[in-house]
Short mmCIF file of C-alpha atoms and ligand atoms in Angstrom, two decimals:
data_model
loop_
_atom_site.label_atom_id
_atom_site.label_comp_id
_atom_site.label_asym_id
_atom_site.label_seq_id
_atom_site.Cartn_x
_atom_site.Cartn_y
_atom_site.Cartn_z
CA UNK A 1 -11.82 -31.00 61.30
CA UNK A 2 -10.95 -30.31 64.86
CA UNK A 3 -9.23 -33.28 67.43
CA UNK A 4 -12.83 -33.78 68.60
CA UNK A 5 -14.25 -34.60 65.19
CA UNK A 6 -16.45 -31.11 64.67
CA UNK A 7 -16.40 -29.40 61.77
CA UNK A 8 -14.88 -25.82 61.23
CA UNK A 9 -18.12 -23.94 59.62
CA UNK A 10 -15.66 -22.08 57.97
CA UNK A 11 -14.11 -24.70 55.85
CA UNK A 12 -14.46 -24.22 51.91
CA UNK A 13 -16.73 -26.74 50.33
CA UNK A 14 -14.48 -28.63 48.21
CA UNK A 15 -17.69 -30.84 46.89
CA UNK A 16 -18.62 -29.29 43.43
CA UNK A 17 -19.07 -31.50 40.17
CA UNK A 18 -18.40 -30.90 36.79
CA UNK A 19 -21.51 -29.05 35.91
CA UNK A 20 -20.70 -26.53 38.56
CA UNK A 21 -23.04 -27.78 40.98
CA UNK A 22 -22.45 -27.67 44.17
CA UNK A 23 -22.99 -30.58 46.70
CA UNK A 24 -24.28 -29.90 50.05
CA UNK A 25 -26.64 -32.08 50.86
CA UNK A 26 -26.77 -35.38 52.51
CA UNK A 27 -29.37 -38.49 52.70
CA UNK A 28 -27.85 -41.50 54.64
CA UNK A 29 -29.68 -44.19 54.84
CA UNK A 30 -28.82 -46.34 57.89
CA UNK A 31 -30.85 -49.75 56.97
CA UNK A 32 -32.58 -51.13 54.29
CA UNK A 33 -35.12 -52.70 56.26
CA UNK A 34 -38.52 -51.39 57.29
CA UNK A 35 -41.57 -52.61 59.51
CA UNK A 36 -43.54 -51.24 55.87
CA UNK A 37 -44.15 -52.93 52.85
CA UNK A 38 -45.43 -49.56 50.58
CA UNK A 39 -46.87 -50.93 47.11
CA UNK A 40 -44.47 -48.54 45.30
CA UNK A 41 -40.79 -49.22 47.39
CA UNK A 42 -40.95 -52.43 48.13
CA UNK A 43 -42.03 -56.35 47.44
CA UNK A 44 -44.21 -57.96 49.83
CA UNK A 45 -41.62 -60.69 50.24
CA UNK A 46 -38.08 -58.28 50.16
CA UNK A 47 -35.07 -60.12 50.61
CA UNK A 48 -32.95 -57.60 52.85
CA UNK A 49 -29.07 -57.08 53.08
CA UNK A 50 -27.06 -59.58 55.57
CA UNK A 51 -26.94 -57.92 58.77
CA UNK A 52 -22.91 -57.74 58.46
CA UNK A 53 -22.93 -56.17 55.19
CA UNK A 54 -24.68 -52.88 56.88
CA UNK A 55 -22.28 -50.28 58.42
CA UNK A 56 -22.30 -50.20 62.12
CA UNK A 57 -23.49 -46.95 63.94
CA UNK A 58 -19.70 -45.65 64.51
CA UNK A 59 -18.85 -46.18 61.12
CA UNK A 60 -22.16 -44.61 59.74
CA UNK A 61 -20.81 -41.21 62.03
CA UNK A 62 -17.11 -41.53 60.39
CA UNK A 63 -18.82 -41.42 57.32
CA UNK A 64 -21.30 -38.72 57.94
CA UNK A 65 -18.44 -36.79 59.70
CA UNK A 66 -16.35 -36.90 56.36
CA UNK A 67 -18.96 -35.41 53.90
CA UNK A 68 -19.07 -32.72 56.75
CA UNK A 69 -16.06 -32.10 56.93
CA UNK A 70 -16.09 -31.81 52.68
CA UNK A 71 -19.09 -29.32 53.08
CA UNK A 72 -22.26 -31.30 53.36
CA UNK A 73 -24.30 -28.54 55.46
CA UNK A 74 -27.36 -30.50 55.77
CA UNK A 75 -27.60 -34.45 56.45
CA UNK A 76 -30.91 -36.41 56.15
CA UNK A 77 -31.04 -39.98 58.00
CA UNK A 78 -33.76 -42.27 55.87
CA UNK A 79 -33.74 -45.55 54.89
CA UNK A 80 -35.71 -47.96 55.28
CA UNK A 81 -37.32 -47.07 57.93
CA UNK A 82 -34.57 -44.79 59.71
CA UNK A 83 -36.47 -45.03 63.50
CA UNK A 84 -36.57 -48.86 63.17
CA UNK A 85 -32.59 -49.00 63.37
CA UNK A 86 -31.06 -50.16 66.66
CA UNK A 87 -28.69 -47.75 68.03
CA UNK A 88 -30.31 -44.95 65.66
CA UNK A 89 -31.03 -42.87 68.54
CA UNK A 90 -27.34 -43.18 69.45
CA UNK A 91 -26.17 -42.05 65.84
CA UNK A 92 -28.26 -38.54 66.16
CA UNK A 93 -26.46 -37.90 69.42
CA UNK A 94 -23.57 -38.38 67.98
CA UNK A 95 -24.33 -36.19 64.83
CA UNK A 96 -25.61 -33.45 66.54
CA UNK A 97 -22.02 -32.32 67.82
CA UNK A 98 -21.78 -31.16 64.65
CA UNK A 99 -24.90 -28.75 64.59
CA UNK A 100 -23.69 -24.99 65.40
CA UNK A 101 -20.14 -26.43 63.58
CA UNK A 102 -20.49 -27.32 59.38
CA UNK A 103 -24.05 -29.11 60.31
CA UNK A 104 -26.45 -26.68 59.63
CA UNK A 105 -29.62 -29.11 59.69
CA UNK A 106 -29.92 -33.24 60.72
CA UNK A 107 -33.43 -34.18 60.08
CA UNK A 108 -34.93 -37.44 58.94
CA UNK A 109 -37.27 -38.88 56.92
CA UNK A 110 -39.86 -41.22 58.60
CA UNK A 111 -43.16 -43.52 58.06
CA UNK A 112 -43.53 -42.18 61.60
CA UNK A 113 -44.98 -45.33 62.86
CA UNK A 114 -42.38 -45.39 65.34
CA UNK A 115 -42.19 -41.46 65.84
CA UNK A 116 -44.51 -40.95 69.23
CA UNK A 117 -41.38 -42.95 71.28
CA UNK A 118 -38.40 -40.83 69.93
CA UNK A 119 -40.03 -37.21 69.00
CA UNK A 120 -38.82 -35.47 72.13
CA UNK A 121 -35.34 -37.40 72.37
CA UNK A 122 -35.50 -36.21 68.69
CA UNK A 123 -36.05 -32.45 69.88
CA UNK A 124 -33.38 -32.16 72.52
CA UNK A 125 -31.05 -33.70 70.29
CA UNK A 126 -31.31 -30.40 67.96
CA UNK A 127 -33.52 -31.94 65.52
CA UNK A 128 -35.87 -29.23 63.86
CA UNK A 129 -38.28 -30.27 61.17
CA UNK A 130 -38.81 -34.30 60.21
CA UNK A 131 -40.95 -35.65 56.98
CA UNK A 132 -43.45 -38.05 57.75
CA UNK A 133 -44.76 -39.97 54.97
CA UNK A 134 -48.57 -39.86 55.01
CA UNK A 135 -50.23 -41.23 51.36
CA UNK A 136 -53.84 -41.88 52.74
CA UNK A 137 -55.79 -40.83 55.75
CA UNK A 138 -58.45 -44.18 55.21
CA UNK A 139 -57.01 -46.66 57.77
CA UNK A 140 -58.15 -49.70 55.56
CA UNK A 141 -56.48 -47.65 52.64
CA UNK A 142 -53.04 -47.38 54.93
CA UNK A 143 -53.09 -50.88 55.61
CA UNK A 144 -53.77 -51.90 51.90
CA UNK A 145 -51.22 -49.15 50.71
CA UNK A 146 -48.16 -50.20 53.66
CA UNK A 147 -49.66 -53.97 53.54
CA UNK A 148 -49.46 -54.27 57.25
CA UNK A 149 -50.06 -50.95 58.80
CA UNK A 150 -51.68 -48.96 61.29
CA UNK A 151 -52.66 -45.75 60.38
CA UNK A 152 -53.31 -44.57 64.22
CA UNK A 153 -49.26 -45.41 65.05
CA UNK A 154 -47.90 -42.95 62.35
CA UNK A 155 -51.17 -40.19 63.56
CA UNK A 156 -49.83 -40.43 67.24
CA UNK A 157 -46.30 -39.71 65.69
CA UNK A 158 -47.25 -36.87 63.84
CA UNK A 159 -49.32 -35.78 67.19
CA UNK A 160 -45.99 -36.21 69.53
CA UNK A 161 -43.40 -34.65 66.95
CA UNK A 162 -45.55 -31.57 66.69
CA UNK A 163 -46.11 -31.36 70.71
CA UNK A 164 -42.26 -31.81 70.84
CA UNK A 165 -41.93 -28.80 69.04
CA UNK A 166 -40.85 -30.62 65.67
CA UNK A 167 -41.86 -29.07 62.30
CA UNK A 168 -43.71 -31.55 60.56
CA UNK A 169 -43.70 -31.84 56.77
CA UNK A 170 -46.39 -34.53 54.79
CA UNK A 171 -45.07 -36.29 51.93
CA UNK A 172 -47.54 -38.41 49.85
CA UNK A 173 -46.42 -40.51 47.15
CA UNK A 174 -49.05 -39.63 44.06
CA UNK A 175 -51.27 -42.88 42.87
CA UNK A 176 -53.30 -43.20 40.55
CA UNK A 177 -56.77 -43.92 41.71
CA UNK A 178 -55.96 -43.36 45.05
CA UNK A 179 -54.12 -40.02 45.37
CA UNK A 180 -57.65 -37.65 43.41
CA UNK A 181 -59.97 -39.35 45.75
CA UNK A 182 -57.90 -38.14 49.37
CA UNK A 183 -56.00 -35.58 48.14
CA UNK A 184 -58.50 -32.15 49.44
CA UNK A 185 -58.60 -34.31 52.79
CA UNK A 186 -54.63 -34.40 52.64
CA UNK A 187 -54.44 -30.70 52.00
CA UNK A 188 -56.70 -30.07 54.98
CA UNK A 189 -55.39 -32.39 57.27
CA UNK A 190 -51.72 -30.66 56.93
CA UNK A 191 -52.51 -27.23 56.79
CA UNK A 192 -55.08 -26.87 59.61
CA UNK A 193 -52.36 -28.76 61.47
CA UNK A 194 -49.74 -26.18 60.26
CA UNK A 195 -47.88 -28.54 58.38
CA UNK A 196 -47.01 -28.53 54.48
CA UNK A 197 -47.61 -31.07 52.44
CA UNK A 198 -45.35 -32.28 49.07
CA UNK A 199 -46.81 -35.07 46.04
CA UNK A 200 -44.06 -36.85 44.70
CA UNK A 201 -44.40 -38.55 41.68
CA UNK A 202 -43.99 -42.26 42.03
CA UNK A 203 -40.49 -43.76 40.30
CA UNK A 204 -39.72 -47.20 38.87
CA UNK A 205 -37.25 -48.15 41.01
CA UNK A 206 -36.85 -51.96 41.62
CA UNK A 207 -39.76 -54.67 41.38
CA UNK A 208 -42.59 -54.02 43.25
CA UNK A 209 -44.64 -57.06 42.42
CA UNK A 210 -47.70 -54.53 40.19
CA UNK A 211 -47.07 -52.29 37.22
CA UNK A 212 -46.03 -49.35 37.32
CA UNK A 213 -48.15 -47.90 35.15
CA UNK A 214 -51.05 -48.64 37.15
CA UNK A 215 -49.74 -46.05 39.75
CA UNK A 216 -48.45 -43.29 38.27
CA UNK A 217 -50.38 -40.19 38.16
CA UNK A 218 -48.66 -37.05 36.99
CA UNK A 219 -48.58 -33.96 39.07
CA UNK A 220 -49.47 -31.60 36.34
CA UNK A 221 -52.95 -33.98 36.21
CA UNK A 222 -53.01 -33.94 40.23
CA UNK A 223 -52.25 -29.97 40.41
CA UNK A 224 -55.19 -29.03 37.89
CA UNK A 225 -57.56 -31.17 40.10
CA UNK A 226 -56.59 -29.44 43.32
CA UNK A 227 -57.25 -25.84 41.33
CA UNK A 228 -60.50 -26.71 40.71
CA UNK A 229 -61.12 -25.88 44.49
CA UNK A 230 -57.90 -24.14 45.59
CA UNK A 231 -56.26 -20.99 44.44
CA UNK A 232 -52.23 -21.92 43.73
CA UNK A 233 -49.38 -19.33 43.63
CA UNK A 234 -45.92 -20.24 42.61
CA UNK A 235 -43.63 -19.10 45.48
CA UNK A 236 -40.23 -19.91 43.81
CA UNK A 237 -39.09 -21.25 46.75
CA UNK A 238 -36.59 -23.85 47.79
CA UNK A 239 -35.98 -25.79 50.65
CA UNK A 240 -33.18 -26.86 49.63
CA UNK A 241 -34.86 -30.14 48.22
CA UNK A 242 -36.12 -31.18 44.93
CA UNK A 243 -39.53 -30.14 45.84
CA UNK A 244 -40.98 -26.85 43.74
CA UNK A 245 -44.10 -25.01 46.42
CA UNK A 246 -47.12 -23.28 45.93
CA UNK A 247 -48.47 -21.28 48.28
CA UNK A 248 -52.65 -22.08 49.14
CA UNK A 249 -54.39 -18.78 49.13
CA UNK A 250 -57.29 -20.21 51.25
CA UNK A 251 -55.33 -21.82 53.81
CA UNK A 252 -51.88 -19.43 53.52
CA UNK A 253 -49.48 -23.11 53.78
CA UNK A 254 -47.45 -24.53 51.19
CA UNK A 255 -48.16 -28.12 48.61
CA UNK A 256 -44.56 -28.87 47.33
CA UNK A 257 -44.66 -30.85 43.92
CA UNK A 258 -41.75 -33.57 43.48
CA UNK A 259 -41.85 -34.40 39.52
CA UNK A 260 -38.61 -36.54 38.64
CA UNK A 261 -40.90 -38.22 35.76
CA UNK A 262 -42.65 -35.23 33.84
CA UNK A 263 -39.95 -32.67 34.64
CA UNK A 264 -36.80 -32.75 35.78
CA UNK A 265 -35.36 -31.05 38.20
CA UNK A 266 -31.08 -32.63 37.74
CA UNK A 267 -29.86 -29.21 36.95
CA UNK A 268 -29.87 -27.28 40.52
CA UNK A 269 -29.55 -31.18 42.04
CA UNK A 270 -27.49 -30.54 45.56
CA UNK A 271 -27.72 -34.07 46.81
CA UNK A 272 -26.16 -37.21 47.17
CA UNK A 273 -27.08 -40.62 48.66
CA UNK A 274 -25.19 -43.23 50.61
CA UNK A 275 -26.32 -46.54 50.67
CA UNK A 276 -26.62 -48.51 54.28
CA UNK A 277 -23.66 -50.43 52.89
CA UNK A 278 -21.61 -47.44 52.06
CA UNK A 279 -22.42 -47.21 48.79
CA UNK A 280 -22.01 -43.38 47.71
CA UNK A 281 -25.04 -42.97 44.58
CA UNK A 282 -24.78 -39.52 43.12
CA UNK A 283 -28.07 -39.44 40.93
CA UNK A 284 -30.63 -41.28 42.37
CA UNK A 285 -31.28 -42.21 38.60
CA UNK A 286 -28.08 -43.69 37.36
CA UNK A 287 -26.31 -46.42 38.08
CA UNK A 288 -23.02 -44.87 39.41
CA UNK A 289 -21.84 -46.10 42.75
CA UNK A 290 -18.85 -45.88 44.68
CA UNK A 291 -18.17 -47.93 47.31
CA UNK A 292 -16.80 -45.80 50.52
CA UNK A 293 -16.85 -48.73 52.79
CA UNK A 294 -13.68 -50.13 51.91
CA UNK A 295 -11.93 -46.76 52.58
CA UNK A 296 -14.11 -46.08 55.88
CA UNK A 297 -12.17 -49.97 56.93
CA UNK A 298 -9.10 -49.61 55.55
CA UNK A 299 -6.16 -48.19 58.15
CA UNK A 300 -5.94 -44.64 59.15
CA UNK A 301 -8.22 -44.04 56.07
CA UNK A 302 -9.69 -40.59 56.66
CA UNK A 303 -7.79 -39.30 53.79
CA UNK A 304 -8.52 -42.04 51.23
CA UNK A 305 -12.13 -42.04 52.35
CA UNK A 306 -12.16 -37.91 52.12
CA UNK A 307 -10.64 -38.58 48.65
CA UNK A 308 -12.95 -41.37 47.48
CA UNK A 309 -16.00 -38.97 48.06
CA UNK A 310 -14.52 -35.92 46.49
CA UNK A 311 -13.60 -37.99 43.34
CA UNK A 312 -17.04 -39.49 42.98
CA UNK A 313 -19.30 -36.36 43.91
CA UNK A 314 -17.34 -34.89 40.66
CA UNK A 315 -18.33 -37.37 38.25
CA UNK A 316 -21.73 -36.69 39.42
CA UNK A 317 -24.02 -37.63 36.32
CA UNK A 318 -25.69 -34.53 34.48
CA UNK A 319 -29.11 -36.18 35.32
CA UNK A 320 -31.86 -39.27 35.11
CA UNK A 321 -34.20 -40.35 32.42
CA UNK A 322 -37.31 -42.31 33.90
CA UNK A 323 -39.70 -43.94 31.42
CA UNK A 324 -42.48 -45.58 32.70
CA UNK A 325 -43.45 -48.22 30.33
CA UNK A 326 -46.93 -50.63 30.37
CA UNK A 327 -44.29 -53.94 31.63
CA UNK A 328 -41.95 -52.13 31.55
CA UNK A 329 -38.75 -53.56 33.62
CA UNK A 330 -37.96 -51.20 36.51
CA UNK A 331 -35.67 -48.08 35.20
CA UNK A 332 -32.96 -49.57 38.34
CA UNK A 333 -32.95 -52.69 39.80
CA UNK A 334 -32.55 -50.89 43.01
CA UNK A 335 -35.73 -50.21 45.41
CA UNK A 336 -36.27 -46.97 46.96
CA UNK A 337 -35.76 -48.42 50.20
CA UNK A 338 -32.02 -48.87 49.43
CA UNK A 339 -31.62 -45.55 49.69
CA UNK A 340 -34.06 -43.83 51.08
CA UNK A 341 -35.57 -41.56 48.28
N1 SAM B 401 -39.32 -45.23 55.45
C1 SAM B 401 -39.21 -43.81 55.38
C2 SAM B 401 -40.47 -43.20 54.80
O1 SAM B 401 -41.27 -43.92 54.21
O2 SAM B 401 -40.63 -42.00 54.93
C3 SAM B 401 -37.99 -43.32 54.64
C4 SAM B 401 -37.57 -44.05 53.40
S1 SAM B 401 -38.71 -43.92 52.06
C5 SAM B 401 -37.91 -44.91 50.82
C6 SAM B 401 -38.50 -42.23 51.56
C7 SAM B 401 -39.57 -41.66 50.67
O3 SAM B 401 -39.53 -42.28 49.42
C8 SAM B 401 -40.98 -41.82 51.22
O4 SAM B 401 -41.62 -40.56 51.25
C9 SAM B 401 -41.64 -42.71 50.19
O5 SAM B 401 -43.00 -42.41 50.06
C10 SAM B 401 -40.86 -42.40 48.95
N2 SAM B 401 -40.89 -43.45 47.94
C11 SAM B 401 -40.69 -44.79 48.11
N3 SAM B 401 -40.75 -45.43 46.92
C12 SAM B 401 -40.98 -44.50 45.97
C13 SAM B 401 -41.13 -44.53 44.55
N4 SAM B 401 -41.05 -45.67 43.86
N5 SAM B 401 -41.35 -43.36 43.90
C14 SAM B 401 -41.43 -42.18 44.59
N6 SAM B 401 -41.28 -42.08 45.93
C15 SAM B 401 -41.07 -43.22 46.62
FE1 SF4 B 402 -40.80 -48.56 54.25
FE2 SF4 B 402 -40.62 -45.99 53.59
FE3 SF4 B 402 -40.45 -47.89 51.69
FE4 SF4 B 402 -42.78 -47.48 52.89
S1 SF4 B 402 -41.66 -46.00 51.61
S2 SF4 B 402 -41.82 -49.49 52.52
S3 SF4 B 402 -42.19 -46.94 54.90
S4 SF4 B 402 -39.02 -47.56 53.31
#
C-alpha cells in the first residue's frame, strides 16, 4: 500500500485457502439495521446491535483498505440496508480512491427504497452497476412481503439509478406461492428495462417468525415454469458471483439462478463476508468467525489486522449444508441481515 492508503494493482493476492481457491471478493456490510422487515431476513420485532458495537465509517475504510491491499479486487457494501447508514455516502468517497488502484469494482446491494436521493452521488463516485432487490411488483404484495413498504420508493430508485447511468441488476428472493404467480411480470419488467434479473433460493438463516418450509420454492421447479413460455440457454457465464445465467432468447437479457439449497455452488466460492461488527465469516453457511475488530483497535495494528484476515480466509470451510426441515430450527442463528447475503 502506498503513504496515501491506495493499493498497488500490482500486488500478488496473498488471499488463497486451502482448497486452492482464491479470495477476491468482498461484501461488507456496514449496519445491521434496515427501514425493511422482509418475511425471509428478518423478525418483525428484530432486536438490532448496540449502536457502539458497529464499526465507525473510518474504521469500516481501514478495514476495507486491508482486504485490498491482500487482493480483494471487488468490494460489495450491503447490510442491512447499506443506503440507510449515516455517513455511508462518506464511506464510498472514501473507497473509491481505490478504483483504478487494486479496486476493480465497489457496488452495493440495495432495497433501493432510498436509491432516487444517492443514485447520481453514487455515479460520480465511480460506482457502476448496483442490485436492487425487487421480489414483487403488487404494491399490497411489497408491503405484505417488506411489512411496511412502499413499492413506488424502491420503483423511483430503480428509475434514478438507471437515468444516472447505473447498471441495474433485479434480485428476487424465490417464494413459494408468491414467486410462480409474478415471476413472467418480473422477467418483463427487467428486461424491457435492460436490466437482468437473478432468483435466489431462500436460506434458513435466523428466526423469521413463519416456517421455512412454507417459502421455499426450488429453482429447478421455478426454471421449468418460466420454460413453459420462454426459451433458456445456458451461457456459462460468471459475474463473478454465485449466480449461474441463462440467456432469454425472446428478450436477448440474462435470469441468473442463485441455488445454495438444491445445488451448491462452495467449490469456485470467491467471497467472504464481514460483519458490521467486524466479524470476518468465510462461508456464509458455517459458523466460523473471526473477529478483526480487535486488531482494526489495537495500536499500529495494520499488520496484525493484515495477518488476522490472511489466517482466517485460509481456513475457509470447504462449503455449507442447508436443510430445510418442516420446524425445523434455522440452519444459523444468524439473519441474513447480519451480513448482508
Ligand atoms: N437490504 C439490502 C437488500 O435487501 O438488497 C441488502 C441486504 S439483503 C440481506 C441482501 C440480499 O439477501 C437481498 O437480495 C435479500 O433478498 C436476500 N436475502 C435476505 N434473506 C434471505 C434468505 N433467507 N435467503 C435468501 N436470500 C435472502
Ligand atoms: Fe432489509 Fe434487505 Fe433484509 Fe429486506 S432483505 S429486511 S431490505 S436487509
Amino acid at each position: 500500500m502506498t503513504s496515501t492508503g491506495v493499493v498497488d494493482a500490482a500486488r500478488p493476492c496473498v488471499m488463497v485457502d486451502l482448497f486452492g481457491r482464491r479470495i477476491s471478493y468482498l461484501r461488507l456490510s456496514v449496519t445491521d439495521r434496515c427501514d425493511l422487515r422482509c418475511v425471509y431476513c428478518m423478525a418483525e420485532d428484530m432486536t438490532f446491535l448496540p449502536r457502539n458495537e458497529i464499526l465507525s465509517i473510518e474504521e469500516l475504510d481501514r478495514l476495507a483498505s486491508a482486504f485490498i491491499a491482500l487482493g480483494v479486487t471487488k468490494l460489495r457494501l450491503t447490510g442491512g440496508e447499506p443506503l440507510v447508514r449515516k455517513g455511508v455516502m462518506d464511506l464510498f468517497a472514501s473507497l473509491s480512491r481505490h478504483l483504478g488502484g487494486g479496486l476493480r469494482e465497489l457496488t452495493l446491494t440495495t432495497n433501493g427504497t432510498q436509491l432516487a436521493r444517492h443514485a447520481d452521488a453514487l455515479a460520480r463516485l465511480g460506482v457502476r452497476r448496483v442490485n436492487v432487490s425487487l421480489d414483487t411488483l403488487d404494491a399490497a404484495r411489497f408491503r405484505m412481503l417488506t411489512r411496511r413498504g412502499v413499492l413506488g420508493a424502491v420503483m423511483d430508485g430503480i428509475r434514478a439509478a438507471s437515468e444516472a447511468g447505473l447498471k441495474v441488476k433485479l434480485n428476487a428472493v424465490a417464494l413459494a406461492g408468491t414467486t410462480e404467480r409474478e415471476v413472467f411480470d418480473l422477467i418483463h419488467f427487467a428486461h424491457t428495462r435492460g436490466m437482468d434479473i437473478t432468483f435466489i433460493e431462500t436460506m434458513p438463516l435466523g428466526d423469521v417468525g413463519v416456517d421455512r418450509i412454507d417459502q421455499y420454492l426450488p429453482l429447478d421447479e421455478l426454471r421449468q415454469l418460466i420454460g413453459t413460455r420462454l426459451t433458456l440457454i445456458e451461457t456459462g457465464e460468471r459475474t463473478g458471483g454465485p449466480a449461474r445465467y441463462a440467456r432469454v432468447v425472446e428478450t436477448g437479457r440474462r435470469i441468473g439462478f442463485i441455488t445454495p439449497m438444491s445445488h451448491s455452488f462452495c467449490e469456485s466460492c470467491n467471497r467472504v463476508r464481514v460483519s458490521a461488527t467486524g466479524v470476518l465469516h468465510t462461508c456464509l453457511g458455517q459458523e466460523d468467525a473471526a473477529d478483526l475488530r480487535a486488531p482494526l483497535r489495537a495500536e499500529g495494528g495494520e499488520e496484525a489486522l493484515r495477518a488476522a484476515i490472511a489466517e482466517a480466509v485460509r481456513a475457509k470451510p470447504r462449503g455449507h449444508d442447508f436443510v430445510i426441515a418442516r420446524n425445523g430450527t434455522p440452519a444459523l442463528a444468524r439473519h441474513m441481515s447480519a451480513l448482508g447475503g
